[in-house]
PDB file of N, CA and C in Angstrom:
ATOM      1  N   ILE Q 136      13.135   0.193   8.443  1.00  0.00           N
ATOM      2  CA  ILE Q 136      14.277   1.192   8.276  1.00  0.00           C
ATOM      3  C   ILE Q 136      14.008   1.960   7.072  1.00  0.00           C
ATOM      4  N   ALA Q 137      14.165   3.235   7.250  1.00  0.00           N
ATOM      5  CA  ALA Q 137      13.975   4.239   6.092  1.00  0.00           C
ATOM      6  C   ALA Q 137      15.384   4.842   5.825  1.00  0.00           C
ATOM      7  N   VAL Q 138      15.766   4.858   4.589  1.00  0.00           N
ATOM      8  CA  VAL Q 138      16.990   5.543   4.161  1.00  0.00           C
ATOM      9  C   VAL Q 138      16.561   6.722   3.308  1.00  0.00           C
ATOM     10  N   ILE Q 139      16.854   7.904   3.726  1.00  0.00           N
ATOM     11  CA  ILE Q 139      16.513   9.068   2.972  1.00  0.00           C
ATOM     12  C   ILE Q 139      17.716   9.475   2.019  1.00  0.00           C
ATOM     13  N   LEU Q 140      17.407   9.412   0.685  1.00  0.00           N
ATOM     14  CA  LEU Q 140      18.465   9.761  -0.267  1.00  0.00           C
ATOM     15  C   LEU Q 140      18.484  11.120  -0.742  1.00  0.00           C
ATOM     16  N   ARG Q 141      19.590  11.666  -1.147  1.00  0.00           N
ATOM     17  CA  ARG Q 141      19.676  12.998  -1.708  1.00  0.00           C
ATOM     18  C   ARG Q 141      19.093  12.860  -3.162  1.00  0.00           C
ATOM     19  N   PRO Q 142      18.591  13.959  -3.698  1.00  0.00           N
ATOM     20  CA  PRO Q 142      17.926  13.854  -5.052  1.00  0.00           C
ATOM     21  C   PRO Q 142      18.931  13.378  -6.114  1.00  0.00           C
ATOM     22  N   GLU Q 143      20.193  13.710  -5.922  1.00  0.00           N
ATOM     23  CA  GLU Q 143      21.195  13.325  -6.982  1.00  0.00           C
ATOM     24  C   GLU Q 143      21.727  11.855  -6.819  1.00  0.00           C
ATOM     25  N   ALA Q 144      21.254  11.108  -5.806  1.00  0.00           N
ATOM     26  CA  ALA Q 144      21.746   9.788  -5.494  1.00  0.00           C
ATOM     27  C   ALA Q 144      21.521   8.870  -6.678  1.00  0.00           C
ATOM     28  N   ASP Q 145      22.449   7.966  -6.829  1.00  0.00           N
ATOM     29  CA  ASP Q 145      22.353   6.974  -7.936  1.00  0.00           C
ATOM     30  C   ASP Q 145      21.515   5.800  -7.482  1.00  0.00           C
ATOM     31  N   ARG Q 146      20.202   5.835  -7.707  1.00  0.00           N
ATOM     32  CA  ARG Q 146      19.275   4.878  -7.206  1.00  0.00           C
ATOM     33  C   ARG Q 146      19.632   3.470  -7.665  1.00  0.00           C
ATOM     34  N   ASP Q 147      20.009   3.278  -8.949  1.00  0.00           N
ATOM     35  CA  ASP Q 147      20.313   1.996  -9.495  1.00  0.00           C
ATOM     36  C   ASP Q 147      21.494   1.380  -8.754  1.00  0.00           C
ATOM     37  N   GLU Q 148      22.499   2.151  -8.408  1.00  0.00           N
ATOM     38  CA  GLU Q 148      23.582   1.616  -7.677  1.00  0.00           C
ATOM     39  C   GLU Q 148      23.211   1.275  -6.244  1.00  0.00           C
ATOM     40  N   ILE Q 149      22.412   2.102  -5.530  1.00  0.00           N
ATOM     41  CA  ILE Q 149      21.967   1.759  -4.254  1.00  0.00           C
ATOM     42  C   ILE Q 149      21.134   0.548  -4.198  1.00  0.00           C
ATOM     43  N   VAL Q 150      20.300   0.323  -5.179  1.00  0.00           N
ATOM     44  CA  VAL Q 150      19.502  -0.861  -5.295  1.00  0.00           C
ATOM     45  C   VAL Q 150      20.338  -2.088  -5.469  1.00  0.00           C
ATOM     46  N   ALA Q 151      21.371  -1.976  -6.332  1.00  0.00           N
ATOM     47  CA  ALA Q 151      22.347  -3.100  -6.494  1.00  0.00           C
ATOM     48  C   ALA Q 151      23.063  -3.406  -5.245  1.00  0.00           C
ATOM     49  N   ARG Q 152      23.470  -2.378  -4.468  1.00  0.00           N
ATOM     50  CA  ARG Q 152      24.196  -2.752  -3.322  1.00  0.00           C
ATOM     51  C   ARG Q 152      23.195  -3.272  -2.196  1.00  0.00           C
ATOM     52  N   LEU Q 153      22.025  -2.812  -2.077  1.00  0.00           N
ATOM     53  CA  LEU Q 153      21.106  -3.355  -1.053  1.00  0.00           C
ATOM     54  C   LEU Q 153      20.804  -4.869  -1.406  1.00  0.00           C
ATOM     55  N   ARG Q 154      20.787  -5.206  -2.641  1.00  0.00           N
ATOM     56  CA  ARG Q 154      20.505  -6.644  -3.004  1.00  0.00           C
ATOM     57  C   ARG Q 154      21.628  -7.529  -2.546  1.00  0.00           C
ATOM     58  N   ARG Q 155      22.801  -6.987  -2.437  1.00  0.00           N
ATOM     59  CA  ARG Q 155      24.002  -7.891  -2.015  1.00  0.00           C
ATOM     60  C   ARG Q 155      24.188  -7.982  -0.520  1.00  0.00           C
ATOM     61  N   ILE Q 156      23.360  -7.295   0.295  1.00  0.00           N
ATOM     62  CA  ILE Q 156      23.560  -7.262   1.765  1.00  0.00           C
ATOM     63  C   ILE Q 156      22.801  -8.487   2.350  1.00  0.00           C
ATOM     64  N   PRO Q 157      23.607  -9.403   2.985  1.00  0.00           N
ATOM     65  CA  PRO Q 157      22.959 -10.541   3.653  1.00  0.00           C
ATOM     66  C   PRO Q 157      21.931 -10.078   4.663  1.00  0.00           C
ATOM     67  N   GLY Q 158      20.781 -10.766   4.717  1.00  0.00           N
ATOM     68  CA  GLY Q 158      19.752 -10.404   5.652  1.00  0.00           C
ATOM     69  C   GLY Q 158      18.668  -9.502   5.132  1.00  0.00           C
ATOM     70  N   ILE Q 159      18.941  -8.741   4.031  1.00  0.00           N
ATOM     71  CA  ILE Q 159      17.924  -7.920   3.423  1.00  0.00           C
ATOM     72  C   ILE Q 159      17.280  -8.821   2.357  1.00  0.00           C
ATOM     73  N   VAL Q 160      16.015  -9.121   2.662  1.00  0.00           N
ATOM     74  CA  VAL Q 160      15.257 -10.105   1.793  1.00  0.00           C
ATOM     75  C   VAL Q 160      14.366  -9.308   0.785  1.00  0.00           C
ATOM     76  N   ASN Q 161      13.866  -8.136   1.263  1.00  0.00           N
ATOM     77  CA  ASN Q 161      12.934  -7.343   0.435  1.00  0.00           C
ATOM     78  C   ASN Q 161      13.118  -5.836   0.837  1.00  0.00           C
ATOM     79  N   PHE Q 162      12.931  -5.044  -0.128  1.00  0.00           N
ATOM     80  CA  PHE Q 162      12.897  -3.562   0.125  1.00  0.00           C
ATOM     81  C   PHE Q 162      12.037  -2.910  -0.970  1.00  0.00           C
ATOM     82  N   SER Q 163      11.616  -1.739  -0.697  1.00  0.00           N
ATOM     83  CA  SER Q 163      10.929  -0.914  -1.730  1.00  0.00           C
ATOM     84  C   SER Q 163      11.409   0.480  -1.725  1.00  0.00           C
ATOM     85  N   LEU Q 164      11.414   1.089  -2.923  1.00  0.00           N
ATOM     86  CA  LEU Q 164      11.766   2.454  -3.049  1.00  0.00           C
ATOM     87  C   LEU Q 164      10.472   3.207  -2.912  1.00  0.00           C
ATOM     88  N   ALA Q 165      10.566   4.420  -2.265  1.00  0.00           N
ATOM     89  CA  ALA Q 165       9.408   5.211  -2.097  1.00  0.00           C
ATOM     90  C   ALA Q 165       9.766   6.714  -2.286  1.00  0.00           C
ATOM     91  N   TRP Q 166       8.820   7.531  -2.614  1.00  0.00           N
ATOM     92  CA  TRP Q 166       9.031   8.918  -2.799  1.00  0.00           C
ATOM     93  C   TRP Q 166       8.052   9.698  -1.993  1.00  0.00           C
ATOM     94  N   ARG Q 167       8.445  10.882  -1.488  1.00  0.00           N
ATOM     95  CA  ARG Q 167       7.563  11.721  -0.748  1.00  0.00           C
ATOM     96  C   ARG Q 167       6.825  12.698  -1.656  1.00  0.00           C
ATOM     97  N   ALA Q 168       5.557  12.971  -1.346  1.00  0.00           N
ATOM     98  CA  ALA Q 168       4.772  13.984  -2.095  1.00  0.00           C
ATOM     99  C   ALA Q 168       3.916  14.731  -1.142  1.00  0.00           C
ATOM    100  N   GLU Q 169       3.684  16.004  -1.477  1.00  0.00           N
ATOM    101  CA  GLU Q 169       2.724  16.784  -0.663  1.00  0.00           C
ATOM    102  C   GLU Q 169       1.308  16.142  -0.799  1.00  0.00           C
ATOM    103  N   ARG Q 170       0.430  16.613   0.109  1.00  0.00           N
ATOM    104  CA  ARG Q 170      -0.926  16.035   0.112  1.00  0.00           C
ATOM    105  C   ARG Q 170      -1.747  16.766  -0.831  1.00  0.00           C
ATOM    106  N   ILE Q 171      -1.272  16.962  -2.022  1.00  0.00           N
ATOM    107  CA  ILE Q 171      -1.970  17.578  -3.136  1.00  0.00           C
ATOM    108  C   ILE Q 171      -1.968  16.616  -4.379  1.00  0.00           C
ATOM    109  N   VAL Q 172      -3.161  16.377  -4.922  1.00  0.00           N
ATOM    110  CA  VAL Q 172      -3.258  15.328  -5.923  1.00  0.00           C
ATOM    111  C   VAL Q 172      -2.283  15.563  -7.089  1.00  0.00           C
ATOM    112  N   ASP Q 173      -2.233  16.877  -7.547  1.00  0.00           N
ATOM    113  CA  ASP Q 173      -1.280  17.205  -8.651  1.00  0.00           C
ATOM    114  C   ASP Q 173       0.196  16.919  -8.292  1.00  0.00           C
ATOM    115  N   ASP Q 174       0.596  17.162  -7.059  1.00  0.00           N
ATOM    116  CA  ASP Q 174       1.919  16.854  -6.661  1.00  0.00           C
ATOM    117  C   ASP Q 174       2.174  15.374  -6.597  1.00  0.00           C
ATOM    118  N   ILE Q 175       1.147  14.611  -6.185  1.00  0.00           N
ATOM    119  CA  ILE Q 175       1.268  13.102  -6.190  1.00  0.00           C
ATOM    120  C   ILE Q 175       1.524  12.711  -7.680  1.00  0.00           C
ATOM    121  N   PHE Q 176       0.759  13.226  -8.617  1.00  0.00           N
ATOM    122  CA  PHE Q 176       0.854  12.878 -10.016  1.00  0.00           C
ATOM    123  C   PHE Q 176       2.324  13.248 -10.445  1.00  0.00           C
ATOM    124  N   ASP Q 177       2.782  14.377 -10.169  1.00  0.00           N
ATOM    125  CA  ASP Q 177       4.168  14.899 -10.584  1.00  0.00           C
ATOM    126  C   ASP Q 177       5.248  13.981 -10.077  1.00  0.00           C
ATOM    127  N   VAL Q 178       5.124  13.592  -8.779  1.00  0.00           N
ATOM    128  CA  VAL Q 178       6.061  12.760  -8.178  1.00  0.00           C
ATOM    129  C   VAL Q 178       6.080  11.336  -8.814  1.00  0.00           C
ATOM    130  N   THR Q 179       4.889  10.855  -9.070  1.00  0.00           N
ATOM    131  CA  THR Q 179       4.725   9.488  -9.648  1.00  0.00           C
ATOM    132  C   THR Q 179       5.373   9.461 -11.040  1.00  0.00           C
ATOM    133  N   LEU Q 180       5.008  10.507 -11.922  1.00  0.00           N
ATOM    134  CA  LEU Q 180       5.557  10.514 -13.207  1.00  0.00           C
ATOM    135  C   LEU Q 180       7.131  10.730 -13.230  1.00  0.00           C
ATOM    136  N   ALA Q 181       7.647  11.515 -12.314  1.00  0.00           N
ATOM    137  CA  ALA Q 181       9.059  11.611 -12.228  1.00  0.00           C
ATOM    138  C   ALA Q 181       9.712  10.367 -11.833  1.00  0.00           C
ATOM    139  N   ALA Q 182       9.065   9.597 -10.898  1.00  0.00           N
ATOM    140  CA  ALA Q 182       9.632   8.382 -10.391  1.00  0.00           C
ATOM    141  C   ALA Q 182       9.784   7.324 -11.514  1.00  0.00           C
ATOM    142  N   ILE Q 183       8.735   7.193 -12.373  1.00  0.00           N
ATOM    143  CA  ILE Q 183       8.824   6.171 -13.422  1.00  0.00           C
ATOM    144  C   ILE Q 183       9.523   6.685 -14.658  1.00  0.00           C
ATOM    145  N   GLY Q 184       9.800   7.943 -14.788  1.00  0.00           N
ATOM    146  CA  GLY Q 184      10.573   8.429 -15.858  1.00  0.00           C
ATOM    147  C   GLY Q 184      10.071   8.000 -17.246  1.00  0.00           C
ATOM    148  N   GLU Q 185      11.035   7.530 -18.033  1.00  0.00           N
ATOM    149  CA  GLU Q 185      10.680   7.045 -19.398  1.00  0.00           C
ATOM    150  C   GLU Q 185      10.234   5.566 -19.435  1.00  0.00           C
ATOM    151  N   ARG Q 186      10.282   4.893 -18.292  1.00  0.00           N
ATOM    152  CA  ARG Q 186       9.954   3.497 -18.298  1.00  0.00           C
ATOM    153  C   ARG Q 186       8.466   3.284 -18.654  1.00  0.00           C
ATOM    154  N   ARG Q 187       8.206   2.299 -19.459  1.00  0.00           N
ATOM    155  CA  ARG Q 187       6.850   1.930 -19.837  1.00  0.00           C
ATOM    156  C   ARG Q 187       6.686   0.395 -19.721  1.00  0.00           C
ATOM    157  N   ALA Q 188       5.480   0.040 -19.365  1.00  0.00           N
ATOM    158  CA  ALA Q 188       5.139  -1.381 -19.268  1.00  0.00           C
ATOM    159  C   ALA Q 188       3.874  -1.708 -19.968  1.00  0.00           C
ATOM    160  N   ARG Q 189       3.697  -2.942 -20.379  1.00  0.00           N
ATOM    161  CA  ARG Q 189       2.382  -3.339 -20.936  1.00  0.00           C
ATOM    162  C   ARG Q 189       1.271  -3.345 -19.962  1.00  0.00           C
ATOM    163  N   SER Q 190       1.593  -3.674 -18.668  1.00  0.00           N
ATOM    164  CA  SER Q 190       0.603  -3.600 -17.629  1.00  0.00           C
ATOM    165  C   SER Q 190       1.356  -3.132 -16.349  1.00  0.00           C
ATOM    166  N   PHE Q 191       0.578  -2.591 -15.454  1.00  0.00           N
ATOM    167  CA  PHE Q 191       1.127  -2.124 -14.181  1.00  0.00           C
ATOM    168  C   PHE Q 191      -0.013  -2.029 -13.228  1.00  0.00           C
ATOM    169  N   ALA Q 192       0.346  -1.907 -11.917  1.00  0.00           N
ATOM    170  CA  ALA Q 192      -0.657  -1.634 -10.848  1.00  0.00           C
ATOM    171  C   ALA Q 192      -0.195  -0.532 -10.050  1.00  0.00           C
ATOM    172  N   VAL Q 193      -1.245   0.194  -9.515  1.00  0.00           N
ATOM    173  CA  VAL Q 193      -0.960   1.281  -8.581  1.00  0.00           C
ATOM    174  C   VAL Q 193      -1.631   0.846  -7.296  1.00  0.00           C
ATOM    175  N   ARG Q 194      -0.779   0.793  -6.180  1.00  0.00           N
ATOM    176  CA  ARG Q 194      -1.293   0.441  -4.894  1.00  0.00           C
ATOM    177  C   ARG Q 194      -1.053   1.583  -3.970  1.00  0.00           C
ATOM    178  N   VAL Q 195      -2.115   2.003  -3.290  1.00  0.00           N
ATOM    179  CA  VAL Q 195      -2.034   3.255  -2.461  1.00  0.00           C
ATOM    180  C   VAL Q 195      -2.407   2.817  -0.957  1.00  0.00           C
ATOM    181  N   LYS Q 196      -1.539   3.256  -0.058  1.00  0.00           N
ATOM    182  CA  LYS Q 196      -1.848   3.115   1.359  1.00  0.00           C
ATOM    183  C   LYS Q 196      -1.673   4.512   1.906  1.00  0.00           C
ATOM    184  N   ARG Q 197      -2.781   5.121   2.355  1.00  0.00           N
ATOM    185  CA  ARG Q 197      -2.714   6.507   2.901  1.00  0.00           C
ATOM    186  C   ARG Q 197      -2.301   6.426   4.335  1.00  0.00           C
ATOM    187  N   GLY Q 198      -1.210   7.173   4.614  1.00  0.00           N
ATOM    188  CA  GLY Q 198      -0.766   7.356   6.041  1.00  0.00           C
ATOM    189  C   GLY Q 198      -1.680   8.289   6.797  1.00  0.00           C
ATOM    190  N   ASP Q 199      -2.430   9.159   6.063  1.00  0.00           N
ATOM    191  CA  ASP Q 199      -3.336  10.188   6.636  1.00  0.00           C
ATOM    192  C   ASP Q 199      -4.706   9.832   6.165  1.00  0.00           C
ATOM    193  N   LYS Q 200      -5.452   9.190   7.013  1.00  0.00           N
ATOM    194  CA  LYS Q 200      -6.818   8.802   6.739  1.00  0.00           C
ATOM    195  C   LYS Q 200      -7.750  10.018   6.549  1.00  0.00           C
ATOM    196  N   SER Q 201      -7.323  11.267   6.884  1.00  0.00           N
ATOM    197  CA  SER Q 201      -8.140  12.437   6.637  1.00  0.00           C
ATOM    198  C   SER Q 201      -8.028  12.987   5.271  1.00  0.00           C
ATOM    199  N   PHE Q 202      -7.183  12.389   4.418  1.00  0.00           N
ATOM    200  CA  PHE Q 202      -7.008  12.813   3.058  1.00  0.00           C
ATOM    201  C   PHE Q 202      -8.402  12.639   2.364  1.00  0.00           C
ATOM    202  N   PRO Q 203      -8.796  13.622   1.554  1.00  0.00           N
ATOM    203  CA  PRO Q 203     -10.139  13.606   1.050  1.00  0.00           C
ATOM    204  C   PRO Q 203     -10.524  12.479   0.101  1.00  0.00           C
ATOM    205  N   LEU Q 204      -9.571  11.711  -0.397  1.00  0.00           N
ATOM    206  CA  LEU Q 204      -9.871  10.567  -1.355  1.00  0.00           C
ATOM    207  C   LEU Q 204      -9.532   9.274  -0.641  1.00  0.00           C
ATOM    208  N   THR Q 205     -10.242   8.230  -0.972  1.00  0.00           N
ATOM    209  CA  THR Q 205      -9.950   6.834  -0.468  1.00  0.00           C
ATOM    210  C   THR Q 205      -8.734   6.432  -1.191  1.00  0.00           C
ATOM    211  N   SER Q 206      -8.116   5.334  -0.616  1.00  0.00           N
ATOM    212  CA  SER Q 206      -6.980   4.703  -1.298  1.00  0.00           C
ATOM    213  C   SER Q 206      -7.317   4.243  -2.692  1.00  0.00           C
ATOM    214  N   MET Q 207      -8.492   3.660  -2.849  1.00  0.00           N
ATOM    215  CA  MET Q 207      -8.928   3.156  -4.120  1.00  0.00           C
ATOM    216  C   MET Q 207      -9.112   4.332  -5.173  1.00  0.00           C
ATOM    217  N   GLN Q 208      -9.654   5.361  -4.763  1.00  0.00           N
ATOM    218  CA  GLN Q 208      -9.942   6.579  -5.593  1.00  0.00           C
ATOM    219  C   GLN Q 208      -8.666   7.146  -6.030  1.00  0.00           C
ATOM    220  N   LEU Q 209      -7.656   7.312  -5.061  1.00  0.00           N
ATOM    221  CA  LEU Q 209      -6.347   7.875  -5.402  1.00  0.00           C
ATOM    222  C   LEU Q 209      -5.663   6.939  -6.350  1.00  0.00           C
ATOM    223  N   ALA Q 210      -5.684   5.598  -6.105  1.00  0.00           N
ATOM    224  CA  ALA Q 210      -5.011   4.655  -7.012  1.00  0.00           C
ATOM    225  C   ALA Q 210      -5.552   4.794  -8.454  1.00  0.00           C
ATOM    226  N   ALA Q 211      -6.869   4.929  -8.565  1.00  0.00           N
ATOM    227  CA  ALA Q 211      -7.457   5.057  -9.901  1.00  0.00           C
ATOM    228  C   ALA Q 211      -6.986   6.262 -10.605  1.00  0.00           C
ATOM    229  N   LEU Q 212      -6.934   7.363  -9.874  1.00  0.00           N
ATOM    230  CA  LEU Q 212      -6.524   8.735 -10.427  1.00  0.00           C
ATOM    231  C   LEU Q 212      -5.076   8.653 -10.860  1.00  0.00           C
ATOM    232  N   VAL Q 213      -4.185   8.093 -10.022  1.00  0.00           N
ATOM    233  CA  VAL Q 213      -2.798   8.025 -10.282  1.00  0.00           C
ATOM    234  C   VAL Q 213      -2.536   7.061 -11.507  1.00  0.00           C
ATOM    235  N   GLY Q 214      -3.260   5.927 -11.558  1.00  0.00           N
ATOM    236  CA  GLY Q 214      -3.236   5.010 -12.699  1.00  0.00           C
ATOM    237  C   GLY Q 214      -3.579   5.714 -14.021  1.00  0.00           C
ATOM    238  N   ALA Q 215      -4.631   6.493 -13.918  1.00  0.00           N
ATOM    239  CA  ALA Q 215      -5.054   7.239 -15.179  1.00  0.00           C
ATOM    240  C   ALA Q 215      -4.016   8.269 -15.590  1.00  0.00           C
ATOM    241  N   ALA Q 216      -3.341   8.885 -14.625  1.00  0.00           N
ATOM    242  CA  ALA Q 216      -2.254   9.882 -14.949  1.00  0.00           C
ATOM    243  C   ALA Q 216      -1.049   9.186 -15.592  1.00  0.00           C
ATOM    244  N   VAL Q 217      -0.795   7.964 -15.197  1.00  0.00           N
ATOM    245  CA  VAL Q 217       0.327   7.250 -15.740  1.00  0.00           C
ATOM    246  C   VAL Q 217       0.159   6.829 -17.177  1.00  0.00           C
ATOM    247  N   VAL Q 218      -1.140   6.471 -17.498  1.00  0.00           N
ATOM    248  CA  VAL Q 218      -1.462   6.035 -18.760  1.00  0.00           C
ATOM    249  C   VAL Q 218      -1.374   7.208 -19.698  1.00  0.00           C
TER     250      VAL Q 218
END
């Protein structure tokens, strides 16, 4: 099930409400980006905002296998952009 949110949606409130719904065991937030590496970087940096962690992982699953980079290559580039 995909729920498309408006840009101004209160994500923290939505996450809190989803956690209280019986039957929902797991969910993930996701953001859309154009198939342009710089756009993927911009969306990633906007999604994490000011949050920082001592360690993190970037996991990539390409829906479009014709994208010119492999999942591992894209994950490495996004990880470098986050640092």
